[in-house]
PDB file of C-alpha atoms in Angstrom:
ATOM      1  CA  MET G   1      38.737 -37.209  49.105  1.00 39.00           C
ATOM      2  CA  ILE G   2      38.565 -40.816  50.737  1.00 41.00           C
ATOM      3  CA  ASP G   3      40.436 -43.386  48.805  1.00 41.00           C
ATOM      4  CA  ASP G   4      37.467 -45.316  47.837  1.00 46.00           C
ATOM      5  CA  LYS G   5      39.942 -48.147  47.066  1.00 61.00           C
ATOM      6  CA  ARG G   6      39.770 -48.607  50.901  1.00 81.00           C
ATOM      7  CA  LEU G   7      37.503 -47.973  54.120  1.00 95.00           C
ATOM      8  CA  ALA G   8      39.043 -45.135  56.804  1.00 97.00           C
ATOM      9  CA  LEU G   9      37.752 -45.309  59.894  1.00 98.00           C
ATOM     10  CA  THR G  10      36.858 -42.457  61.619  1.00 98.00           C
ATOM     11  CA  LEU G  11      36.696 -41.718  65.620  1.00 98.00           C
ATOM     12  CA  GLY G  12      32.957 -39.551  66.813  1.00 98.00           C
ATOM     13  CA  PRO G  13      33.245 -36.937  69.589  1.00 98.00           C
ATOM     14  CA  VAL G  14      32.911 -38.624  73.048  1.00 98.00           C
ATOM     15  CA  LEU G  15      29.457 -38.324  73.905  1.00 98.00           C
ATOM     16  CA  TYR G  16      29.260 -38.212  77.287  1.00 98.00           C
ATOM     17  CA  LEU G  17      30.237 -36.042  80.466  1.00 97.00           C
ATOM     18  CA  TRP G  18      33.547 -38.298  81.227  1.00 97.00           C
ATOM     19  CA  ASP G  19      36.170 -36.048  83.713  1.00 96.00           C
ATOM     20  CA  PRO G  20      39.549 -34.674  82.698  1.00 97.00           C
ATOM     21  CA  ALA G  21      42.031 -37.012  82.959  1.00 97.00           C
ATOM     22  CA  THR G  22      40.396 -39.639  81.832  1.00 97.00           C
ATOM     23  CA  TRP G  23      39.098 -38.474  78.714  1.00 98.00           C
ATOM     24  CA  ARG G  24      42.092 -37.171  78.163  1.00 98.00           C
ATOM     25  CA  ASP G  25      44.087 -39.769  78.698  1.00 98.00           C
ATOM     26  CA  PHE G  26      41.728 -41.188  76.533  1.00 98.00           C
ATOM     27  CA  TYR G  27      43.125 -38.962  73.617  1.00 98.00           C
ATOM     28  CA  TYR G  28      46.679 -39.578  74.187  1.00 98.00           C
ATOM     29  CA  ARG G  29      45.592 -43.701  74.165  1.00 98.00           C
ATOM     30  CA  VAL G  30      43.905 -42.866  70.918  1.00 98.00           C
ATOM     31  CA  ALA G  31      46.934 -41.002  68.763  1.00 98.00           C
ATOM     32  CA  ASP G  32      49.685 -43.504  70.031  1.00 97.00           C
ATOM     33  CA  GLU G  33      47.722 -46.766  69.908  1.00 98.00           C
ATOM     34  CA  ALA G  34      44.383 -46.392  67.804  1.00 97.00           C
ATOM     35  CA  GLU G  35      44.113 -47.186  64.150  1.00 95.00           C
ATOM     36  CA  ILE G  36      41.822 -45.570  63.401  1.00 97.00           C
ATOM     37  CA  ASP G  37      42.557 -42.321  60.860  1.00 97.00           C
ATOM     38  CA  VAL G  38      39.842 -39.172  61.684  1.00 98.00           C
ATOM     39  CA  VAL G  39      39.031 -38.373  65.148  1.00 98.00           C
ATOM     40  CA  VAL G  40      36.489 -35.504  65.942  1.00 98.00           C
ATOM     41  CA  VAL G  41      36.600 -34.087  69.131  1.00 98.00           C
ATOM     42  CA  GLY G  42      34.891 -32.358  71.117  1.00 96.00           C
ATOM     43  CA  GLU G  43      31.615 -31.182  73.244  1.00 97.00           C
ATOM     44  CA  VAL G  44      28.162 -31.477  70.937  1.00 97.00           C
ATOM     45  CA  VAL G  45      25.518 -32.900  73.289  1.00 97.00           C
ATOM     46  CA  CYS G  46      25.394 -29.971  76.061  1.00 95.00           C
ATOM     47  CA  SER G  47      27.653 -26.249  76.862  1.00 94.00           C
ATOM     48  CA  LYS G  48      27.275 -26.151  80.127  1.00 94.00           C
ATOM     49  CA  ARG G  49      29.711 -28.907  79.224  1.00 95.00           C
ATOM     50  CA  GLN G  50      32.172 -27.561  77.615  1.00 94.00           C
ATOM     51  CA  HIS G  51      34.389 -26.004  80.952  1.00 94.00           C
ATOM     52  CA  PHE G  52      35.771 -29.667  81.654  1.00 95.00           C
ATOM     53  CA  HIS G  53      37.896 -29.710  78.671  1.00 95.00           C
ATOM     54  CA  GLU G  54      38.307 -26.424  77.253  1.00 92.00           C
ATOM     55  CA  ALA G  55      41.449 -26.469  78.432  1.00 94.00           C
ATOM     56  CA  LEU G  56      42.935 -29.813  77.358  1.00 97.00           C
ATOM     57  CA  ILE G  57      41.453 -29.800  73.965  1.00 96.00           C
ATOM     58  CA  ASP G  58      44.716 -27.367  72.198  1.00 96.00           C
ATOM     59  CA  THR G  59      46.745 -29.732  73.744  1.00 97.00           C
ATOM     60  CA  VAL G  60      44.586 -33.535  72.613  1.00 98.00           C
ATOM     61  CA  ILE G  61      44.461 -32.469  69.439  1.00 97.00           C
ATOM     62  CA  GLU G  62      48.610 -30.727  68.885  1.00 97.00           C
ATOM     63  CA  ARG G  63      48.796 -35.048  70.101  1.00 98.00           C
ATOM     64  CA  LEU G  64      46.935 -36.344  68.295  1.00 98.00           C
ATOM     65  CA  MET G  65      47.808 -34.584  64.220  1.00 97.00           C
ATOM     66  CA  ALA G  66      51.669 -35.038  65.809  1.00 98.00           C
ATOM     67  CA  ALA G  67      49.919 -38.819  65.188  1.00 97.00           C
ATOM     68  CA  GLY G  68      49.327 -38.630  61.503  1.00 97.00           C
ATOM     69  CA  LYS G  69      45.775 -38.231  62.918  1.00 97.00           C
ATOM     70  CA  THR G  70      43.011 -35.811  60.874  1.00 97.00           C
ATOM     71  CA  VAL G  71      41.098 -34.302  63.660  1.00 97.00           C
ATOM     72  CA  ARG G  72      38.197 -32.317  63.133  1.00 97.00           C
ATOM     73  CA  ARG G  73      36.323 -29.462  65.769  1.00 97.00           C
ATOM     74  CA  ALA G  74      32.716 -31.091  66.543  1.00 96.00           C
ATOM     75  CA  SER G  75      29.772 -28.275  66.783  1.00 96.00           C
ATOM     76  CA  LEU G  76      27.065 -28.467  69.249  1.00 96.00           C
ATOM     77  CA  ALA G  77      23.932 -30.961  68.779  1.00 95.00           C
ATOM     78  CA  LEU G  78      21.931 -27.762  69.968  1.00 93.00           C
ATOM     79  CA  VAL G  79      21.722 -24.051  69.270  1.00 93.00           C
ATOM     80  CA  THR G  80      19.271 -22.215  71.699  1.00 91.00           C
ATOM     81  CA  LEU G  81      21.422 -19.643  73.369  1.00 92.00           C
ATOM     82  CA  ASP G  82      23.424 -16.749  72.518  1.00 94.00           C
ATOM     83  CA  ARG G  83      26.892 -17.916  73.948  1.00 94.00           C
ATOM     84  CA  GLU G  84      26.071 -21.222  71.904  1.00 92.00           C
ATOM     85  CA  LEU G  85      25.043 -19.517  68.984  1.00 94.00           C
ATOM     86  CA  GLN G  86      28.872 -17.373  68.746  1.00 93.00           C
ATOM     87  CA  TYR G  87      30.129 -20.317  69.795  1.00 92.00           C
ATOM     88  CA  SER G  88      29.354 -21.944  66.834  1.00 92.00           C
ATOM     89  CA  HIS G  89      31.128 -18.200  64.700  1.00 92.00           C
ATOM     90  CA  ARG G  90      33.982 -19.216  66.626  1.00 93.00           C
ATOM     91  CA  LEU G  91      34.187 -23.245  65.477  1.00 91.00           C
ATOM     92  CA  ALA G  92      34.156 -22.063  61.778  1.00 91.00           C
ATOM     93  CA  ALA G  93      36.530 -19.306  62.536  1.00 92.00           C
ATOM     94  CA  GLN G  94      39.340 -21.630  63.478  1.00 89.00           C
ATOM     95  CA  HIS G  95      41.786 -23.467  60.999  1.00 87.00           C
ATOM     96  CA  LEU G  96      40.676 -26.770  61.816  1.00 89.00           C
ATOM     97  CA  ASP G  97      38.352 -28.803  59.926  1.00 93.00           C
ATOM     98  CA  VAL G  98      35.107 -28.627  61.232  1.00 96.00           C
ATOM     99  CA  GLU G  99      31.921 -31.541  62.158  1.00 97.00           C
ATOM    100  CA  VAL G 100      28.662 -30.098  62.285  1.00 96.00           C
ATOM    101  CA  SER G 101      25.967 -31.159  64.443  1.00 96.00           C
ATOM    102  CA  GLU G 102      23.321 -28.291  63.585  1.00 94.00           C
ATOM    103  CA  LEU G 103      22.485 -26.074  60.430  1.00 93.00           C
ATOM    104  CA  SER G 104      23.006 -22.927  63.157  1.00 92.00           C
ATOM    105  CA  ALA G 105      26.926 -24.334  62.532  1.00 93.00           C
ATOM    106  CA  HIS G 106      27.118 -24.838  58.333  1.00 94.00           C
ATOM    107  CA  ALA G 107      24.911 -22.480  57.506  1.00 93.00           C
ATOM    108  CA  ALA G 108      28.516 -20.237  60.147  1.00 93.00           C
ATOM    109  CA  MET G 109      30.810 -21.883  57.963  1.00 93.00           C
ATOM    110  CA  LYS G 110      29.566 -20.039  54.456  1.00 91.00           C
ATOM    111  CA  GLY G 111      30.554 -22.046  52.071  1.00 90.00           C
ATOM    112  CA  ARG G 112      33.681 -23.293  53.119  1.00 93.00           C
ATOM    113  CA  PRO G 113      34.934 -27.000  53.331  1.00 95.00           C
ATOM    114  CA  HIS G 114      33.216 -28.748  56.351  1.00 96.00           C
ATOM    115  CA  THR G 115      31.743 -32.050  57.697  1.00 97.00           C
ATOM    116  CA  ILE G 116      28.457 -33.068  58.404  1.00 98.00           C
ATOM    117  CA  GLY G 117      27.687 -35.142  61.546  1.00 97.00           C
ATOM    118  CA  PRO G 118      24.838 -38.021  62.018  1.00 97.00           C
ATOM    119  CA  LEU G 119      22.705 -36.196  64.294  1.00 96.00           C
ATOM    120  CA  VAL G 120      21.890 -33.516  60.871  1.00 97.00           C
ATOM    121  CA  ASN G 121      18.738 -35.408  58.877  1.00 96.00           C
ATOM    122  CA  VAL G 122      20.215 -36.547  56.112  1.00 97.00           C
ATOM    123  CA  TYR G 123      17.692 -38.705  54.170  1.00 97.00           C
ATOM    124  CA  ASN G 124      17.721 -38.316  50.300  1.00 97.00           C
ATOM    125  CA  PRO G 125      19.741 -37.475  47.543  1.00 97.00           C
ATOM    126  CA  ALA G 126      18.259 -34.243  47.756  1.00 97.00           C
ATOM    127  CA  THR G 127      18.968 -33.215  50.001  1.00 97.00           C
ATOM    128  CA  ALA G 128      23.214 -34.449  50.320  1.00 97.00           C
ATOM    129  CA  ARG G 129      23.799 -32.510  47.597  1.00 97.00           C
ATOM    130  CA  VAL G 130      22.193 -29.336  48.395  1.00 97.00           C
ATOM    131  CA  LEU G 131      24.732 -29.356  51.721  1.00 97.00           C
ATOM    132  CA  ALA G 132      27.555 -30.483  49.243  1.00 96.00           C
ATOM    133  CA  ILE G 133      26.804 -27.307  47.522  1.00 96.00           C
ATOM    134  CA  ARG G 134      26.968 -25.236  50.071  1.00 95.00           C
ATOM    135  CA  GLY G 135      30.379 -27.158  51.470  1.00 96.00           C
ATOM    136  CA  ALA G 136      30.325 -29.982  52.951  1.00 96.00           C
ATOM    137  CA  ARG G 137      32.675 -32.238  51.708  1.00 96.00           C
ATOM    138  CA  SER G 138      31.352 -35.439  53.264  1.00 97.00           C
ATOM    139  CA  ILE G 139      27.926 -36.699  55.339  1.00 98.00           C
ATOM    140  CA  CYS G 140      28.370 -38.980  58.437  1.00 98.00           C
ATOM    141  CA  LEU G 141      24.518 -40.437  57.584  1.00 98.00           C
ATOM    142  CA  PRO G 142      21.697 -40.945  60.946  1.00 97.00           C
ATOM    143  CA  PRO G 143      22.230 -44.229  62.448  1.00 97.00           C
ATOM    144  CA  GLU G 144      18.485 -45.693  61.642  1.00 97.00           C
ATOM    145  CA  LEU G 145      18.906 -45.551  58.061  1.00 98.00           C
ATOM    146  CA  PRO G 146      18.469 -48.877  56.625  1.00 98.00           C
ATOM    147  CA  LEU G 147      21.076 -50.363  53.638  1.00 98.00           C
ATOM    148  CA  GLY G 148      19.068 -49.583  50.859  1.00 97.00           C
ATOM    149  CA  SER G 149      18.758 -45.727  52.077  1.00 98.00           C
ATOM    150  CA  VAL G 150      21.796 -45.701  52.980  1.00 98.00           C
ATOM    151  CA  ALA G 151      22.829 -46.094  49.400  1.00 98.00           C
ATOM    152  CA  ALA G 152      20.138 -45.153  47.572  1.00 98.00           C
ATOM    153  CA  ILE G 153      22.003 -41.317  48.633  1.00 98.00           C
ATOM    154  CA  ILE G 154      25.272 -42.779  47.932  1.00 98.00           C
ATOM    155  CA  LYS G 155      24.125 -43.175  44.111  1.00 97.00           C
ATOM    156  CA  GLY G 156      22.423 -40.053  43.801  1.00 97.00           C
ATOM    157  CA  ALA G 157      25.683 -37.581  44.861  1.00 96.00           C
ATOM    158  CA  PRO G 158      28.705 -38.781  43.863  1.00 94.00           C
ATOM    159  CA  ASP G 159      30.457 -36.043  44.689  1.00 92.00           C
ATOM    160  CA  VAL G 160      30.522 -36.210  48.728  1.00 96.00           C
ATOM    161  CA  ASP G 161      32.311 -39.185  51.194  1.00 97.00           C
ATOM    162  CA  PHE G 162      29.809 -40.931  53.049  1.00 98.00           C
ATOM    163  CA  GLU G 163      30.132 -42.449  56.559  1.00 98.00           C
ATOM    164  CA  VAL G 164      28.326 -44.814  58.662  1.00 98.00           C
ATOM    165  CA  PHE G 165      27.549 -44.850  62.173  1.00 98.00           C
ATOM    166  CA  SER G 166      29.288 -48.046  63.085  1.00 98.00           C
ATOM    167  CA  PHE G 167      29.789 -48.914  66.548  1.00 98.00           C
ATOM    168  CA  GLY G 168      28.262 -46.870  69.241  1.00 98.00           C
ATOM    169  CA  ARG G 169      25.273 -46.685  71.525  1.00 98.00           C
ATOM    170  CA  VAL G 170      22.254 -44.433  68.314  1.00 97.00           C
ATOM    171  CA  PRO G 171      22.362 -40.624  69.343  1.00 96.00           C
ATOM    172  CA  LEU G 172      18.114 -40.753  68.573  1.00 95.00           C
ATOM    173  CA  ALA G 173      16.894 -37.469  69.981  1.00 94.00           C
ATOM    174  CA  ILE G 174      18.238 -34.762  72.169  1.00 93.00           C
ATOM    175  CA  SER G 175      15.945 -31.905  74.341  1.00 92.00           C
ATOM    176  CA  ALA G 176      16.399 -28.852  76.021  1.00 89.00           C
ATOM    177  CA  ARG G 177      15.007 -30.217  78.483  1.00 91.00           C
ATOM    178  CA  CYS G 178      17.378 -32.392  81.102  1.00 93.00           C
ATOM    179  CA  ALA G 179      16.001 -36.064  81.479  1.00 90.00           C
ATOM    180  CA  HIS G 180      18.773 -37.029  82.869  1.00 94.00           C
ATOM    181  CA  ALA G 181      19.344 -34.592  85.602  1.00 89.00           C
ATOM    182  CA  ARG G 182      15.508 -35.057  86.220  1.00 92.00           C
ATOM    183  CA  VAL G 183      15.701 -38.554  87.347  1.00 89.00           C
ATOM    184  CA  LYS G 184      17.929 -38.174  90.090  1.00 90.00           C
ATOM    185  CA  GLY G 185      16.158 -35.686  91.405  1.00 90.00           C
ATOM    186  CA  ASN G 186      17.447 -32.377  89.991  1.00 91.00           C
ATOM    187  CA  THR G 187      17.026 -29.428  87.751  1.00 87.00           C
ATOM    188  CA  LYS G 188      18.464 -28.361  84.427  1.00 87.00           C
ATOM    189  CA  ASP G 189      19.064 -25.472  85.557  1.00 87.00           C
ATOM    190  CA  ASN G 190      21.128 -27.069  88.112  1.00 90.00           C
ATOM    191  CA  CYS G 191      22.068 -30.336  87.388  1.00 91.00           C
ATOM    192  CA  LYS G 192      25.324 -30.074  89.588  1.00 91.00           C
ATOM    193  CA  PHE G 193      26.726 -32.547  86.341  1.00 93.00           C
ATOM    194  CA  VAL G 194      25.093 -36.079  86.674  1.00 92.00           C
ATOM    195  CA  CYS G 195      25.829 -37.089  83.380  1.00 94.00           C
ATOM    196  CA  GLY G 196      29.554 -37.947  84.902  1.00 95.00           C
ATOM    197  CA  GLU G 197      28.082 -40.477  87.469  1.00 95.00           C
ATOM    198  CA  ASP G 198      27.086 -42.549  84.178  1.00 94.00           C
ATOM    199  CA  PRO G 199      29.822 -42.390  81.915  1.00 95.00           C
ATOM    200  CA  ASP G 200      28.287 -44.647  79.846  1.00 95.00           C
ATOM    201  CA  GLY G 201      24.740 -43.112  79.489  1.00 95.00           C
ATOM    202  CA  LEU G 202      22.012 -44.425  82.363  1.00 95.00           C
ATOM    203  CA  VAL G 203      19.982 -47.002  81.186  1.00 94.00           C
ATOM    204  CA  VAL G 204      16.464 -46.606  81.144  1.00 92.00           C
ATOM    205  CA  ASP G 205      14.102 -49.479  81.592  1.00 90.00           C
ATOM    206  CA  THR G 206      10.417 -50.346  80.951  1.00 88.00           C
ATOM    207  CA  LEU G 207       8.358 -50.954  83.945  1.00 89.00           C
ATOM    208  CA  ASP G 208       8.719 -54.634  82.976  1.00 89.00           C
ATOM    209  CA  GLY G 209      12.436 -54.725  83.802  1.00 85.00           C
ATOM    210  CA  GLN G 210      13.725 -54.526  80.369  1.00 87.00           C
ATOM    211  CA  HIS G 211      16.023 -52.350  78.188  1.00 87.00           C
ATOM    212  CA  PHE G 212      14.731 -49.577  76.191  1.00 88.00           C
ATOM    213  CA  LEU G 213      17.390 -46.583  76.017  1.00 95.00           C
ATOM    214  CA  ALA G 214      20.220 -44.527  78.076  1.00 96.00           C
ATOM    215  CA  LEU G 215      19.769 -41.040  79.058  1.00 96.00           C
ATOM    216  CA  ASN G 216      22.858 -39.176  78.105  1.00 96.00           C
ATOM    217  CA  GLY G 217      21.962 -35.729  79.521  1.00 95.00           C
ATOM    218  CA  VAL G 218      20.220 -33.239  78.047  1.00 95.00           C
ATOM    219  CA  GLN G 219      20.155 -36.457  75.054  1.00 96.00           C
ATOM    220  CA  THR G 220      18.516 -39.588  74.718  1.00 96.00           C
ATOM    221  CA  MET G 221      20.421 -43.023  73.216  1.00 97.00           C
ATOM    222  CA  SER G 222      19.924 -46.357  72.616  1.00 97.00           C
ATOM    223  CA  SER G 223      20.769 -49.075  75.215  1.00 96.00           C
ATOM    224  CA  THR G 224      22.317 -51.466  72.260  1.00 97.00           C
ATOM    225  CA  VAL G 225      25.631 -50.956  71.133  1.00 98.00           C
ATOM    226  CA  GLN G 226      24.784 -50.937  66.820  1.00 98.00           C
ATOM    227  CA  CYS G 227      27.738 -52.647  66.045  1.00 98.00           C
ATOM    228  CA  LEU G 228      27.976 -53.255  62.354  1.00 98.00           C
ATOM    229  CA  VAL G 229      31.348 -54.650  62.139  1.00 98.00           C
ATOM    230  CA  THR G 230      28.808 -57.761  60.299  1.00 98.00           C
ATOM    231  CA  ASP G 231      28.032 -55.162  58.300  1.00 98.00           C
ATOM    232  CA  VAL G 232      31.477 -54.326  56.396  1.00 97.00           C
ATOM    233  CA  PRO G 233      30.882 -56.236  53.298  1.00 96.00           C
ATOM    234  CA  ALA G 234      27.600 -54.395  52.240  1.00 97.00           C
ATOM    235  CA  LEU G 235      28.409 -51.648  53.707  1.00 97.00           C
ATOM    236  CA  ARG G 236      31.628 -51.392  51.630  1.00 96.00           C
ATOM    237  CA  ARG G 237      29.728 -52.368  48.275  1.00 96.00           C
ATOM    238  CA  ALA G 238      26.875 -49.406  48.575  1.00 97.00           C
ATOM    239  CA  GLY G 239      30.267 -46.991  47.863  1.00 96.00           C
ATOM    240  CA  VAL G 240      30.466 -46.324  52.359  1.00 97.00           C
ATOM    241  CA  SER G 241      33.635 -43.788  52.534  1.00 97.00           C
ATOM    242  CA  SER G 242      34.252 -44.415  55.863  1.00 98.00           C
ATOM    243  CA  LEU G 243      32.691 -46.588  59.291  1.00 98.00           C
ATOM    244  CA  ARG G 244      31.986 -44.327  61.946  1.00 98.00           C
ATOM    245  CA  LEU G 245      33.742 -45.765  65.782  1.00 98.00           C
ATOM    246  CA  SER G 246      31.511 -44.042  69.224  1.00 98.00           C
ATOM    247  CA  PRO G 247      33.378 -43.201  71.969  1.00 98.00           C
ATOM    248  CA  GLN G 248      32.096 -45.694  74.728  1.00 97.00           C
ATOM    249  CA  VAL G 249      33.118 -47.382  78.655  1.00 96.00           C
ATOM    250  CA  CYS G 250      35.500 -50.347  76.180  1.00 96.00           C
ATOM    251  CA  ASP G 251      38.638 -51.247  74.696  1.00 97.00           C
ATOM    252  CA  MET G 252      38.236 -48.585  72.288  1.00 98.00           C
ATOM    253  CA  VAL G 253      42.105 -49.228  71.145  1.00 98.00           C
ATOM    254  CA  LYS G 254      40.848 -52.934  70.648  1.00 98.00           C
ATOM    255  CA  VAL G 255      37.100 -51.850  68.591  1.00 98.00           C
ATOM    256  CA  ALA G 256      39.450 -50.602  66.310  1.00 98.00           C
ATOM    257  CA  ARG G 257      41.547 -53.041  65.283  1.00 98.00           C
ATOM    258  CA  VAL G 258      38.760 -55.567  64.912  1.00 98.00           C
ATOM    259  CA  PHE G 259      37.628 -53.370  61.952  1.00 98.00           C
ATOM    260  CA  ARG G 260      40.686 -52.919  60.901  1.00 97.00           C
ATOM    261  CA  ALA G 261      41.348 -56.552  60.897  1.00 97.00           C
ATOM    262  CA  VAL G 262      37.625 -56.428  58.803  1.00 97.00           C
ATOM    263  CA  ILE G 263      38.078 -53.864  56.792  1.00 97.00           C
ATOM    264  CA  ASP G 264      41.543 -55.226  55.457  1.00 96.00           C
ATOM    265  CA  GLN G 265      39.637 -58.666  54.774  1.00 95.00           C
ATOM    266  CA  ARG G 266      42.373 -60.011  57.948  1.00 96.00           C
ATOM    267  CA  GLN G 267      40.192 -61.382  59.474  1.00 96.00           C
ATOM    268  CA  ASP G 268      35.854 -63.240  59.199  1.00 96.00           C
ATOM    269  CA  PRO G 269      33.246 -60.628  60.223  1.00 96.00           C
ATOM    270  CA  ALA G 270      31.683 -63.037  62.312  1.00 95.00           C
ATOM    271  CA  GLU G 271      34.912 -63.745  64.011  1.00 96.00           C
ATOM    272  CA  GLY G 272      35.453 -59.871  64.609  1.00 97.00           C
ATOM    273  CA  PHE G 273      31.439 -59.564  66.113  1.00 97.00           C
ATOM    274  CA  HIS G 274      32.912 -62.184  68.820  1.00 96.00           C
ATOM    275  CA  HIS G 275      35.866 -60.347  69.556  1.00 97.00           C
ATOM    276  CA  LEU G 276      34.159 -56.681  69.856  1.00 97.00           C
ATOM    277  CA  ARG G 277      31.394 -58.528  72.481  1.00 96.00           C
ATOM    278  CA  GLU G 278      33.740 -60.208  74.119  1.00 96.00           C
ATOM    279  CA  LEU G 279      34.988 -56.057  74.530  1.00 97.00           C
ATOM    280  CA  VAL G 280      31.070 -54.613  75.789  1.00 96.00           C
ATOM    281  CA  ASP G 281      30.678 -55.460  79.533  1.00 90.00           C
ATOM    282  CA  GLY G 282      26.627 -54.676  80.077  1.00 87.00           C
ATOM    283  CA  PRO G 283      24.605 -53.099  76.804  1.00 94.00           C
ATOM    284  CA  GLU G 284      23.738 -56.637  73.834  1.00 96.00           C
ATOM    285  CA  LEU G 285      25.078 -55.470  70.675  1.00 97.00           C
ATOM    286  CA  SER G 286      22.888 -54.753  67.314  1.00 97.00           C
ATOM    287  CA  ASN G 287      22.716 -53.790  63.895  1.00 97.00           C
ATOM    288  CA  GLY G 288      18.489 -54.017  63.336  1.00 97.00           C
ATOM    289  CA  PHE G 289      17.990 -50.318  61.904  1.00 97.00           C
ATOM    290  CA  LEU G 290      20.922 -51.238  59.084  1.00 98.00           C
ATOM    291  CA  HIS G 291      18.367 -54.550  58.136  1.00 97.00           C
ATOM    292  CA  GLY G 292      15.007 -52.795  58.538  1.00 96.00           C
ATOM    293  CA  LEU G 293      14.207 -54.313  61.892  1.00 96.00           C
ATOM    294  CA  PRO G 294      13.894 -52.964  64.907  1.00 95.00           C
ATOM    295  CA  GLY G 295      16.916 -50.786  66.102  1.00 95.00           C
ATOM    296  CA  HIS G 296      17.784 -53.351  69.245  1.00 95.00           C
ATOM    297  CA  VAL G 297      17.695 -56.408  67.047  1.00 95.00           C
ATOM    298  CA  MET G 298      21.305 -58.227  66.337  1.00 96.00           C
ATOM    299  CA  ARG G 299      20.609 -60.045  62.748  1.00 95.00           C
ATOM    300  CA  LEU G 300      23.803 -62.327  62.345  1.00 90.00           C
ATOM    301  CA  PRO G 301      25.179 -64.176  59.047  1.00 83.00           C
ATOM    302  CA  VAL G 302      24.095 -67.701  59.169  1.00 67.00           C
ATOM    303  CA  GLN G 303      27.954 -68.374  60.870  1.00 61.00           C
ATOM    304  CA  ALA G 304      27.782 -65.402  63.263  1.00 57.00           C
ATOM    305  CA  THR G 305      24.844 -67.881  64.321  1.00 54.00           C
ATOM    306  CA  ALA G 306      26.085 -71.117  64.419  1.00 48.00           C
ATOM    307  CA  SER G 307      29.569 -70.674  65.974  1.00 49.00           C
TER     308      SER G 307
END
């Protein structure tokens, strides 16, 4: 169990297709410089991408562990093929912690300790308790939950550590079809890995030009970057154990540094927000889901709005 007196920081898996050298160097820098406690590594979105980084994973994990990071291996979010199911079972048999992204991987763990990622629908305390009985010791709650629901689930499942998705484009849905390939004139079976052309996702606009969603291979994401840095005090009061940062094309080491400073109360949350807004080039920041509002909305404290 994570010490409840200190909010931990978890770096989620890279959800996008980054070229192998960029992917490797990103994790090397995280190992050497980032104020991160837990790092989740592995392909979540599309099994066709796995070969890009599979040869590098062991080296990356060794580098992260040598730097004192706790490392988890992520499972796939959508299992439709026998080879994907076999991959889940191989993950379950290896020695590292496993972060489950869907329930066949949860079943493959057969009650052994593991963690639950944000793509598993945990919407009430009863679900959290059932997963805990079956071996889950930490759960990253779905990013669309409002704070009241987060607090209720934590209160109703006191034997589990809970994490909240606190930075990054929100993963909203995943499909057996690939809209990213289709919009670029390809089929899923002959996708040519065009998702790699958009290392931060491909933004989709409405007919009147408003940013709406982002495509990431078979995954649909928010067009905004969820940023809960101004909500850190409320999340702490709710009993959250860890905040999850999801990698984006920005300086994630500096992002982690801002969150750590706010967590440790060395920086005001409003000031932290303004620093993060400078770091994120392009997408708007949002925290609407946590406040029971449309997800793209950003609700700031009064002092942050005034500054």
